[in-house]
Structures are given as structure tokens and as C-alpha cells.
CSV table of C-alpha atoms in Angstrom, one decimal:
chain,number,residue,atom,x,y,z
E,139,MET,CA,9.5,22.1,360.8
E,140,GLY,CA,13.3,22.6,360.9
E,141,ALA,CA,15.2,20.8,358.2
E,142,GLU,CA,12.0,19.5,356.6
E,143,GLY,CA,10.7,23.0,356.1
E,144,LEU,CA,14.0,24.2,354.5
E,145,ARG,CA,14.1,21.2,352.3
E,146,THR,CA,10.6,22.0,351.1
E,147,LEU,CA,11.6,25.6,350.2
E,148,LEU,CA,14.8,24.5,348.4
E,149,SER,CA,12.8,22.0,346.4
E,150,SER,CA,10.4,24.7,345.3
E,151,VAL,CA,12.7,27.3,343.7
E,152,ARG,CA,12.6,29.9,340.9
E,153,TYR,CA,15.8,31.0,339.4
E,154,GLU,CA,15.9,34.7,338.3
E,155,VAL,CA,18.2,35.2,335.3
E,156,LEU,CA,19.2,38.1,333.1
E,157,PRO,CA,18.7,37.9,329.4
E,158,ALA,CA,22.4,38.0,328.4
E,159,LYS,CA,24.0,36.3,325.4
E,160,ALA,CA,25.1,33.1,327.3
E,161,THR,CA,22.0,32.8,329.5
E,162,GLU,CA,20.2,30.2,327.4
E,163,ASP,CA,23.2,27.9,327.3
E,164,LYS,CA,23.8,28.2,331.0
E,165,VAL,CA,20.2,27.4,331.8
E,166,LEU,CA,20.2,24.3,329.5
E,167,ALA,CA,23.5,23.1,331.0
E,168,HIS,CA,22.7,23.6,334.7
E,169,VAL,CA,19.0,24.0,335.5
E,170,PRO,CA,16.8,21.0,335.8
E,171,SER,CA,13.7,21.2,333.7
E,172,ASP,CA,11.4,21.2,336.7
E,173,VAL,CA,12.9,24.4,338.1
E,174,VAL,CA,11.0,27.6,337.2
E,175,VAL,CA,13.1,30.2,335.4
E,176,THR,CA,12.2,33.9,335.6
E,177,VAL,CA,13.7,36.4,333.1
E,178,THR,CA,14.3,40.0,334.1
E,179,ALA,CA,13.7,43.0,331.9
E,180,SER,CA,16.0,46.0,331.6
E,181,PRO,CA,14.9,49.6,331.3
E,182,VAL,CA,17.8,50.2,329.0
E,183,LYS,CA,17.3,47.3,326.6
E,184,GLY,CA,13.6,47.1,326.8
E,185,LEU,CA,11.3,44.1,326.7
E,186,GLU,CA,12.5,42.4,323.5
E,187,PRO,CA,15.5,40.5,325.0
E,188,THR,CA,13.2,39.2,327.8
E,189,LEU,CA,10.5,38.1,325.4
E,190,ASP,CA,13.0,36.5,323.1
E,191,LEU,CA,14.7,34.4,325.9
E,192,THR,CA,11.4,33.5,327.4
E,193,THR,CA,10.2,32.1,324.1
E,194,ARG,CA,13.3,30.1,323.5
E,195,LEU,CA,13.5,28.6,327.0
E,196,ALA,CA,9.8,27.7,326.9
E,197,ALA,CA,10.4,25.9,323.6
E,198,HIS,CA,13.0,23.8,325.5
E,199,GLY,CA,10.3,22.7,328.0
E,200,TYR,CA,11.0,25.1,330.9
E,201,ARG,CA,8.3,26.8,332.8
E,202,VAL,CA,9.3,30.4,332.2
E,203,VAL,CA,8.1,33.6,334.0
E,204,PRO,CA,8.9,36.8,332.1
E,205,HIS,CA,9.1,40.1,334.0
E,206,VAL,CA,6.8,42.6,332.3
E,207,PRO,CA,7.5,45.9,334.0
E,208,ALA,CA,4.6,48.4,333.6
E,209,ARG,CA,6.9,51.3,332.8
E,210,LEU,CA,8.3,49.5,329.8
E,211,LEU,CA,4.9,49.1,328.1
E,212,ARG,CA,4.1,51.8,325.6
E,213,ASP,CA,0.3,51.6,325.6
E,214,GLU,CA,-2.6,49.1,325.6
E,215,VAL,CA,-1.8,47.9,322.1
E,216,HIS,CA,1.7,47.1,323.2
E,217,LEU,CA,0.4,45.2,326.3
E,218,LYS,CA,-2.0,43.2,324.1
E,219,GLU,CA,0.9,42.3,321.7
E,220,VAL,CA,3.0,41.1,324.7
E,221,VAL,CA,0.2,39.1,326.0
E,222,GLU,CA,-0.4,37.4,322.6
E,223,ARG,CA,3.2,36.7,322.1
E,224,LEU,CA,3.6,35.1,325.5
E,225,ARG,CA,0.4,33.0,325.2
E,226,GLU,CA,1.6,31.7,321.8
E,227,ALA,CA,4.8,30.6,323.6
E,228,GLY,CA,2.8,28.7,326.1
E,229,VAL,CA,3.6,31.1,329.0
E,230,ASP,CA,1.0,31.0,331.8
E,231,ASP,CA,2.8,33.0,334.5
E,232,VAL,CA,4.0,36.6,334.5
E,233,PHE,CA,5.7,38.8,337.0
E,234,VAL,CA,4.4,42.5,336.8
E,235,PRO,CA,6.6,45.0,338.7
E,236,ALA,CA,6.4,48.7,338.2
E,237,GLY,CA,9.9,48.8,336.8
E,238,ASP,CA,12.7,51.4,336.9
E,239,ALA,CA,12.3,53.0,333.5
E,240,ASP,CA,12.4,56.8,334.1
E,241,PRO,CA,10.6,58.3,332.4
E,242,PRO,CA,8.1,55.5,331.6
E,243,ALA,CA,7.9,54.3,328.0
E,244,GLY,CA,4.2,55.1,327.9
E,245,ALA,CA,1.0,55.5,329.8
E,246,TYR,CA,1.7,53.1,332.7
E,247,ASP,CA,3.6,54.4,335.6
E,248,GLY,CA,2.9,51.6,338.0
E,249,ALA,CA,1.9,47.9,338.1
E,250,LEU,CA,-1.7,48.3,339.3
E,251,PRO,CA,-3.1,49.8,336.1
E,252,VAL,CA,-1.5,46.9,334.1
E,253,LEU,CA,-2.8,44.3,336.5
E,254,ARG,CA,-6.3,45.8,336.2
E,255,ARG,CA,-6.1,45.8,332.4
E,256,LEU,CA,-5.0,42.1,332.4
E,257,SER,CA,-8.1,41.3,334.5
E,258,GLU,CA,-10.3,43.2,332.1
E,259,LEU,CA,-8.7,41.2,329.2
E,260,GLY,CA,-10.0,38.0,330.8
E,261,ARG,CA,-7.0,37.1,333.0
E,262,PRO,CA,-4.9,35.6,330.2
E,263,PHE,CA,-2.3,34.2,332.6
E,264,ALA,CA,-3.1,31.6,335.3
E,265,ARG,CA,-0.5,33.1,337.6
E,266,VAL,CA,0.5,36.7,338.1
E,267,GLY,CA,3.2,37.8,340.5
E,268,VAL,CA,3.7,41.2,342.2
E,269,THR,CA,6.6,42.6,344.2
E,270,GLY,CA,7.0,42.8,348.0
E,271,TYR,CA,9.6,44.9,349.8
E,272,PRO,CA,10.9,43.4,353.1
E,273,GLU,CA,13.6,46.0,353.2
E,274,SER,CA,12.5,49.6,352.6
E,275,HIS,CA,12.1,50.8,349.0
E,276,PRO,CA,14.4,53.7,348.4
E,277,LEU,CA,11.6,55.9,347.1
E,278,ILE,CA,8.4,54.5,348.7
E,279,HIS,CA,7.4,54.4,352.4
E,280,ASP,CA,6.9,50.9,353.8
E,281,ASP,CA,3.2,51.5,354.6
E,282,LEU,CA,2.6,52.4,351.0
E,283,THR,CA,4.3,49.3,349.6
E,284,ILE,CA,2.2,47.1,351.9
E,285,GLN,CA,-0.9,49.1,350.9
E,286,ALA,CA,0.0,48.5,347.2
E,287,MET,CA,0.1,44.8,347.8
E,288,TRP,CA,-3.4,45.0,349.3
E,289,ASP,CA,-4.6,47.0,346.2
E,290,LYS,CA,-3.1,44.4,343.9
E,291,ARG,CA,-4.3,41.3,345.7
E,292,GLU,CA,-7.4,40.8,343.6
E,293,HIS,CA,-5.5,40.8,340.4
E,294,ALA,CA,-2.4,38.8,341.5
E,295,THR,CA,-1.9,35.2,342.6
E,296,TYR,CA,1.4,35.5,344.5
E,297,ILE,CA,4.1,37.9,345.8
E,298,VAL,CA,7.8,37.8,345.1
E,299,SER,CA,9.8,39.5,347.8
E,300,ASN,CA,12.7,41.7,346.9
E,301,LEU,CA,16.2,40.9,348.2
E,302,CYS,CA,16.5,40.9,352.0
E,303,PHE,CA,19.7,40.1,354.0
E,304,ASP,CA,18.3,40.5,357.5
E,305,PRO,CA,16.4,37.5,358.9
E,306,ARG,CA,14.8,39.6,361.6
E,307,VAL,CA,13.5,42.1,359.0
E,308,LEU,CA,12.3,39.3,356.8
E,309,GLY,CA,10.3,37.7,359.6
E,310,GLU,CA,8.8,41.0,360.7
E,311,TRP,CA,7.7,41.8,357.2
E,312,ILE,CA,6.0,38.5,356.7
E,313,ALA,CA,4.1,38.9,360.0
E,314,ARG,CA,3.2,42.5,359.0
E,315,ILE,CA,1.6,41.6,355.7
E,316,ARG,CA,-0.3,38.7,357.2
E,317,ARG,CA,-1.7,41.0,359.9
E,318,ARG,CA,-3.0,43.2,357.0
E,319,ASP,CA,-4.9,40.1,355.7
E,320,ILE,CA,-2.7,39.8,352.6
E,321,THR,CA,-3.0,36.1,352.1
E,322,LEU,CA,-1.2,35.7,348.8
E,323,PRO,CA,1.6,33.1,348.9
E,324,VAL,CA,5.1,34.5,349.0
E,325,HIS,CA,8.1,33.4,347.0
E,326,LEU,CA,11.0,34.5,349.2
E,327,GLY,CA,13.7,36.6,347.4
E,328,VAL,CA,17.1,35.3,348.3
E,329,ALA,CA,20.5,36.0,346.7
E,330,GLY,CA,22.4,32.9,345.7
E,331,PRO,CA,26.0,32.2,346.6
E,332,VAL,CA,27.2,35.4,344.8
E,333,GLN,CA,30.9,36.1,344.3
E,334,ARG,CA,31.5,39.9,344.4
E,335,ALA,CA,34.0,39.9,341.4
E,336,LYS,CA,31.5,38.0,339.2
E,337,LEU,CA,28.6,40.3,340.3
E,338,LEU,CA,30.7,43.4,339.5
E,339,ALA,CA,31.6,41.9,336.1
E,340,MET,CA,27.9,41.2,335.4
E,341,ALA,CA,26.9,44.7,336.3
E,342,THR,CA,29.4,46.2,333.9
E,343,LYS,CA,28.1,44.1,331.0
E,344,ILE,CA,24.5,45.2,331.2
E,345,GLY,CA,25.0,48.7,329.7
E,346,VAL,CA,26.7,51.8,331.0
E,347,GLY,CA,23.6,53.6,332.1
E,348,GLU,CA,22.1,50.5,333.6
E,349,SER,CA,25.3,49.6,335.4
E,350,THR,CA,25.5,53.0,337.0
E,351,ARG,CA,22.0,52.7,338.3
E,352,PHE,CA,22.6,49.2,339.4
E,353,LEU,CA,25.7,50.0,341.3
E,354,THR,CA,24.3,53.2,342.8
E,355,LYS,CA,21.0,51.7,343.9
E,356,HIS,CA,22.5,48.5,345.2
E,357,ALA,CA,25.8,49.6,346.7
E,358,SER,CA,25.0,48.0,350.0
E,359,TRP,CA,24.7,44.6,348.2
E,360,PHE,CA,28.4,44.8,347.2
E,361,LEU,CA,29.4,45.6,350.8
E,362,ARG,CA,27.5,42.6,352.1
E,363,PHE,CA,28.9,40.3,349.4
E,364,ALA,CA,32.5,41.6,349.8
E,365,THR,CA,32.7,41.5,353.6
E,366,PRO,CA,34.3,38.2,354.8
E,367,GLY,CA,31.4,36.3,356.4
E,368,GLY,CA,29.1,39.1,355.4
E,369,TYR,CA,26.6,37.0,353.4
E,370,SER,CA,25.7,33.4,353.0
E,371,PRO,CA,22.3,32.1,351.8
E,372,ASP,CA,22.7,29.1,354.2
E,373,ARG,CA,23.2,31.4,357.2
E,374,LEU,CA,20.2,33.7,356.2
E,375,LEU,CA,17.9,30.7,355.7
E,376,THR,CA,19.0,29.1,358.9
E,377,ARG,CA,18.5,32.2,361.0
E,378,ALA,CA,15.1,33.0,359.3
E,379,GLU,CA,14.0,29.3,359.4
E,380,GLU,CA,11.3,29.6,362.1
E,381,ALA,CA,9.7,32.7,360.5
E,382,VAL,CA,9.8,31.4,356.9
E,383,THR,CA,8.8,27.8,357.5
E,384,ALA,CA,5.9,28.4,359.8
E,385,PRO,CA,2.6,27.4,358.1
E,386,SER,CA,1.2,30.9,358.9
E,387,ALA,CA,3.9,32.5,356.9
E,388,GLY,CA,2.5,31.2,353.7
E,389,VAL,CA,6.0,31.0,352.0
E,390,ALA,CA,5.6,28.9,348.9
E,391,GLY,CA,9.3,28.6,348.0
E,392,LEU,CA,12.5,30.5,347.2
E,393,HIS,CA,13.0,33.0,344.4
E,394,LEU,CA,16.8,32.8,343.9
E,395,PHE,CA,18.5,35.8,342.4
E,396,THR,CA,21.3,34.1,340.5
E,397,PHE,CA,22.9,37.3,338.9
E,398,ASN,CA,23.6,34.8,336.1
E,399,GLN,CA,25.8,32.7,338.3
E,400,ILE,CA,23.5,29.8,337.4
E,401,ALA,CA,25.9,26.9,337.7
E,402,GLU,CA,27.0,28.1,341.1
E,403,THR,CA,23.5,28.6,342.3
E,404,GLU,CA,22.3,25.1,341.3
E,405,ALA,CA,25.4,23.5,342.8
E,406,TRP,CA,24.8,25.3,346.1
E,407,ARG,CA,21.1,24.2,346.1
E,408,CYS,CA,22.0,20.6,345.5
E,409,ALA,CA,24.6,20.6,348.3
E,410,ALA,CA,22.2,22.3,350.7
E,411,LEU,CA,19.5,19.7,349.9
E,412,GLU,CA,22.1,16.9,350.5
E,413,ARG,CA,23.1,18.4,353.8
E,414,LEU,CA,19.4,18.6,354.9
E,415,GLY,CA,18.9,15.0,353.8
E,416,GLY,CA,16.8,15.9,350.8
């Protein structure tokens, strides 16, 4: 497929943003209305900022996908309130990870019970995403993460892969989940053209406790971004091209982690499409 396959992926993107003060203005200024915007949720700040930004962006005409981490939900009543609020805002797509809140806010300690409950509630959302881990999860064995995707498959409609910087690992992970007969389409998690200084500044703005966790958990990210020639989304996609554009891979598009460098991410995507003749 070559350039054609990469053009297709770059034309079908989701931009992951953090619900910060300036995020709404950045999205309105730089993100085309046909690009899906996903809104993260913080274990420190809770779900409210996510729901608020989701509602406002949806009112502007964007297709918005809020993150609804299981460990931020207090109980079934809270889950139903969140569902009702999102439905009223016109949201038809949610992403349900387990989340990092420790301890959990309530009864849900993982995504599967929430997914099951959503199914029992009549599947209020047309699309439901779950997490995939190409690179090992710091606390969960690889076999268990793939088993979890198998367990969730009947309640979900797609997978969002977590960040991966190694094209070989990415290709092997896609092949592995397909061998396990996990057929859900994958939105490939890729970091945008992140500048280390801006990433560090963003991390320090999201709360002291949250920043400490972020920096500790993702220290390798900073090393990759800081090393000259250490990371480039163009290089990653080019090297992974064969694995991610093959029809058998089932990759539906790119999930771009913007780290709120939204203008830079969209400028990079447009330039990449132009280079590829898109």
C-alpha cells in the first residue's frame, strides 16, 4: 500500500487532548471539524473537567470521545449520570480504560465491569473503545492485557493502542492480537511531533501529584523526545508502514497523542499528507 496506506491513516485521525483552560480555544483554532477529538480524564481532577470540555466541543459540532475511566466512577448511579449527561450532549462514542486512580473512587477497579454494565443498560453508545498495550504495561503481564482485550471484545467496538515507539514491537503486537482472533479495529496510538520543553511544561501544569506520577511512569518518553533524532512520528510510521497498513492488520486510523500541542500536531499532519500526495 505504501504512501496510499499512510495517507489513509493520516486522513482518519483522532486527536487526544487534555482538558486544560486553553484547550477549547486551541481546538477551535486548529482542528478541522471532521477530526475526532478525544478528551482525557485525570485521577487528580476527576471526570468533571472531561465532561465539561466534551459538552462544549460537541456543541461546536465536533465529534468528541470522552475518556470515562472505570476507577473514577463512584458507583452505578454515577455511571448512569455520566451516560445521561453525555447522551444529552449528543455523544455516541466513549473510551473506557481502567484508569490510574489509586485507590478507585468507588466499586469499579477495572474497565470490564463498566463495559458489562453499559451493555446491560442497552448499549447507550454506538461506539465504545478499550485500551491495547503494544509495549508492556508496568503492572500487568502482556498475556493478561491481551486476554483482557478478548474478554472485552463483546462489549467494545474498537481498540486504542497505548503509545509505542518501536515499529517492530508494534507490528508484533498487531500480529499477536490477530492470532488470538481479536478482530476489533485498532486506532494506532502515536505521539505527535512533541517538543520536550513543552511536554515538560504541560506535565507541571496538570497538578503536583499528577505530574509526579506522569514523570515517574513515563520517564522513558522524555528520554526518547529529548535525544537528538530519538523520536519522529514520520520515522515511526515509515518503519512500521508494512505492518500497520496491511489489510490483515485492521488498523482503522491514528490516535494522535497531542499533549496539547494541538497546532503543531495539525501542522505536522497537513505537511505529512502533502508530502504523501494527499
